[in-house]
């Protein structure tokens, strides 16, 4: 598999992928789906807001800081023989 530049194409929203940041750090994450806690007078019980168009870790928490420059799909799991 080859790295795909974020300037060429973005991944499908919600697919788990390998992310590569500008500083060379790589993690498993996803694009476009995060559930951000909302605390305001209308959501006292801790409601959540779906945020689209952002990078997230594999738990769906938004990633801040150093930008993602490249991504690639996860490889297939090994097959049992």
C-alpha positions as protocol buffer text, in pm:
chain_id: "A"
residue {
  index: 1
  type: UNK
  ca { x: 0 y: 0 z: 0 }
}
residue {
  index: 2
  type: UNK
  ca { x: 111 y: 353 z: -69 }
}
residue {
  index: 3
  type: UNK
  ca { x: 59 y: 672 z: 127 }
}
residue {
  index: 4
  type: UNK
  ca { x: -209 y: 907 z: -6 }
}
residue {
  index: 5
  type: UNK
  ca { x: -152 y: 1279 z: 35 }
}
residue {
  index: 6
  type: UNK
  ca { x: -437 y: 1473 z: 197 }
}
residue {
  index: 7
  type: UNK
  ca { x: -395 y: 1728 z: -83 }
}
residue {
  index: 8
  type: UNK
  ca { x: -481 y: 1454 z: -339 }
}
residue {
  index: 9
  type: UNK
  ca { x: -776 y: 1281 z: -174 }
}
residue {
  index: 10
  type: UNK
  ca { x: -947 y: 1244 z: 163 }
}
residue {
  index: 11
  type: UNK
  ca { x: -1056 y: 906 z: 304 }
}
residue {
  index: 12
  type: UNK
  ca { x: -1416 y: 796 z: 344 }
}
residue {
  index: 13
  type: UNK
  ca { x: -1572 y: 932 z: 660 }
}
residue {
  index: 14
  type: UNK
  ca { x: -1557 y: 686 z: 951 }
}
residue {
  index: 15
  type: UNK
  ca { x: -1317 y: 432 z: 792 }
}
residue {
  index: 16
  type: UNK
  ca { x: -1028 y: 340 z: 1024 }
}
residue {
  index: 17
  type: UNK
  ca { x: -698 y: 423 z: 853 }
}
residue {
  index: 18
  type: UNK
  ca { x: -330 y: 490 z: 928 }
}
residue {
  index: 19
  type: UNK
  ca { x: -262 y: 864 z: 970 }
}
residue {
  index: 20
  type: UNK
  ca { x: 80 y: 1023 z: 922 }
}
residue {
  index: 21
  type: UNK
  ca { x: 144 y: 1366 z: 1072 }
}
residue {
  index: 22
  type: UNK
  ca { x: 386 y: 1631 z: 942 }
}
residue {
  index: 23
  type: UNK
  ca { x: 637 y: 1532 z: 1212 }
}
residue {
  index: 24
  type: UNK
  ca { x: 640 y: 1164 z: 1098 }
}
residue {
  index: 25
  type: UNK
  ca { x: 426 y: 1023 z: 1383 }
}
residue {
  index: 26
  type: UNK
  ca { x: 178 y: 755 z: 1269 }
}
residue {
  index: 27
  type: UNK
  ca { x: -140 y: 639 z: 1442 }
}
residue {
  index: 28
  type: UNK
  ca { x: -458 y: 451 z: 1360 }
}
residue {
  index: 29
  type: UNK
  ca { x: -743 y: 696 z: 1331 }
}
residue {
  index: 30
  type: UNK
  ca { x: -1023 y: 813 z: 1105 }
}
residue {
  index: 31
  type: UNK
  ca { x: -1150 y: 1116 z: 918 }
}
residue {
  index: 32
  type: UNK
  ca { x: -1472 y: 1300 z: 961 }
}
residue {
  index: 33
  type: UNK
  ca { x: -1643 y: 1157 z: 1267 }
}
residue {
  index: 34
  type: UNK
  ca { x: -1618 y: 1277 z: 1625 }
}
residue {
  index: 35
  type: UNK
  ca { x: -1866 y: 1299 z: 1909 }
}
residue {
  index: 36
  type: UNK
  ca { x: -1776 y: 1615 z: 2098 }
}
residue {
  index: 37
  type: UNK
  ca { x: -1931 y: 1659 z: 2444 }
}
residue {
  index: 38
  type: UNK
  ca { x: -2162 y: 1957 z: 2455 }
}
residue {
  index: 39
  type: UNK
  ca { x: -2207 y: 2141 z: 2782 }
}
residue {
  index: 40
  type: UNK
  ca { x: -2458 y: 2423 z: 2770 }
}
residue {
  index: 41
  type: UNK
  ca { x: -2791 y: 2513 z: 2927 }
}
residue {
  index: 42
  type: UNK
  ca { x: -2980 y: 2294 z: 2675 }
}
residue {
  index: 43
  type: UNK
  ca { x: -2757 y: 1988 z: 2724 }
}
residue {
  index: 44
  type: UNK
  ca { x: -2696 y: 1978 z: 3099 }
}
residue {
  index: 45
  type: UNK
  ca { x: -2694 y: 1596 z: 3091 }
}
residue {
  index: 46
  type: UNK
  ca { x: -2383 y: 1590 z: 2867 }
}
residue {
  index: 47
  type: UNK
  ca { x: -2521 y: 1564 z: 2513 }
}
residue {
  index: 48
  type: UNK
  ca { x: -2291 y: 1507 z: 2214 }
}
residue {
  index: 49
  type: UNK
  ca { x: -2244 y: 1694 z: 1889 }
}
residue {
  index: 50
  type: UNK
  ca { x: -2138 y: 1509 z: 1573 }
}
residue {
  index: 51
  type: UNK
  ca { x: -1856 y: 1697 z: 1404 }
}
residue {
  index: 52
  type: UNK
  ca { x: -1767 y: 1616 z: 1043 }
}
residue {
  index: 53
  type: UNK
  ca { x: -1454 y: 1707 z: 845 }
}
residue {
  index: 54
  type: UNK
  ca { x: -1192 y: 1653 z: 1117 }
}
residue {
  index: 55
  type: UNK
  ca { x: -923 y: 1400 z: 1204 }
}
residue {
  index: 56
  type: UNK
  ca { x: -993 y: 1168 z: 1498 }
}
residue {
  index: 57
  type: UNK
  ca { x: -813 y: 897 z: 1690 }
}
residue {
  index: 58
  type: UNK
  ca { x: -954 y: 544 z: 1674 }
}
residue {
  index: 59
  type: UNK
  ca { x: -1187 y: 619 z: 1968 }
}
residue {
  index: 60
  type: UNK
  ca { x: -1349 y: 904 z: 1772 }
}
residue {
  index: 61
  type: UNK
  ca { x: -1190 y: 1187 z: 1973 }
}
residue {
  index: 62
  type: UNK
  ca { x: -1081 y: 1485 z: 1765 }
}
residue {
  index: 63
  type: UNK
  ca { x: -706 y: 1529 z: 1711 }
}
residue {
  index: 64
  type: UNK
  ca { x: -562 y: 1877 z: 1757 }
}
residue {
  index: 65
  type: UNK
  ca { x: -218 y: 2015 z: 1681 }
}
residue {
  index: 66
  type: UNK
  ca { x: 20 y: 1887 z: 1413 }
}
residue {
  index: 67
  type: UNK
  ca { x: -169 y: 1832 z: 1087 }
}
residue {
  index: 68
  type: UNK
  ca { x: -219 y: 1504 z: 907 }
}
residue {
  index: 69
  type: UNK
  ca { x: -33 y: 1510 z: 574 }
}
residue {
  index: 70
  type: UNK
  ca { x: -85 y: 1152 z: 449 }
}
residue {
  index: 71
  type: UNK
  ca { x: -304 y: 848 z: 512 }
}
residue {
  index: 72
  type: UNK
  ca { x: -345 y: 488 z: 393 }
}
residue {
  index: 73
  type: UNK
  ca { x: -604 y: 214 z: 441 }
}
residue {
  index: 74
  type: UNK
  ca { x: -538 y: -45 z: 710 }
}
residue {
  index: 75
  type: UNK
  ca { x: -402 y: -373 z: 575 }
}
residue {
  index: 76
  type: UNK
  ca { x: -624 y: -682 z: 575 }
}
residue {
  index: 77
  type: UNK
  ca { x: -601 y: -901 z: 883 }
}
residue {
  index: 78
  type: UNK
  ca { x: -393 y: -1221 z: 846 }
}
residue {
  index: 79
  type: UNK
  ca { x: -585 y: -1523 z: 726 }
}
residue {
  index: 80
  type: UNK
  ca { x: -582 y: -1848 z: 921 }
}
residue {
  index: 81
  type: UNK
  ca { x: -467 y: -2144 z: 723 }
}
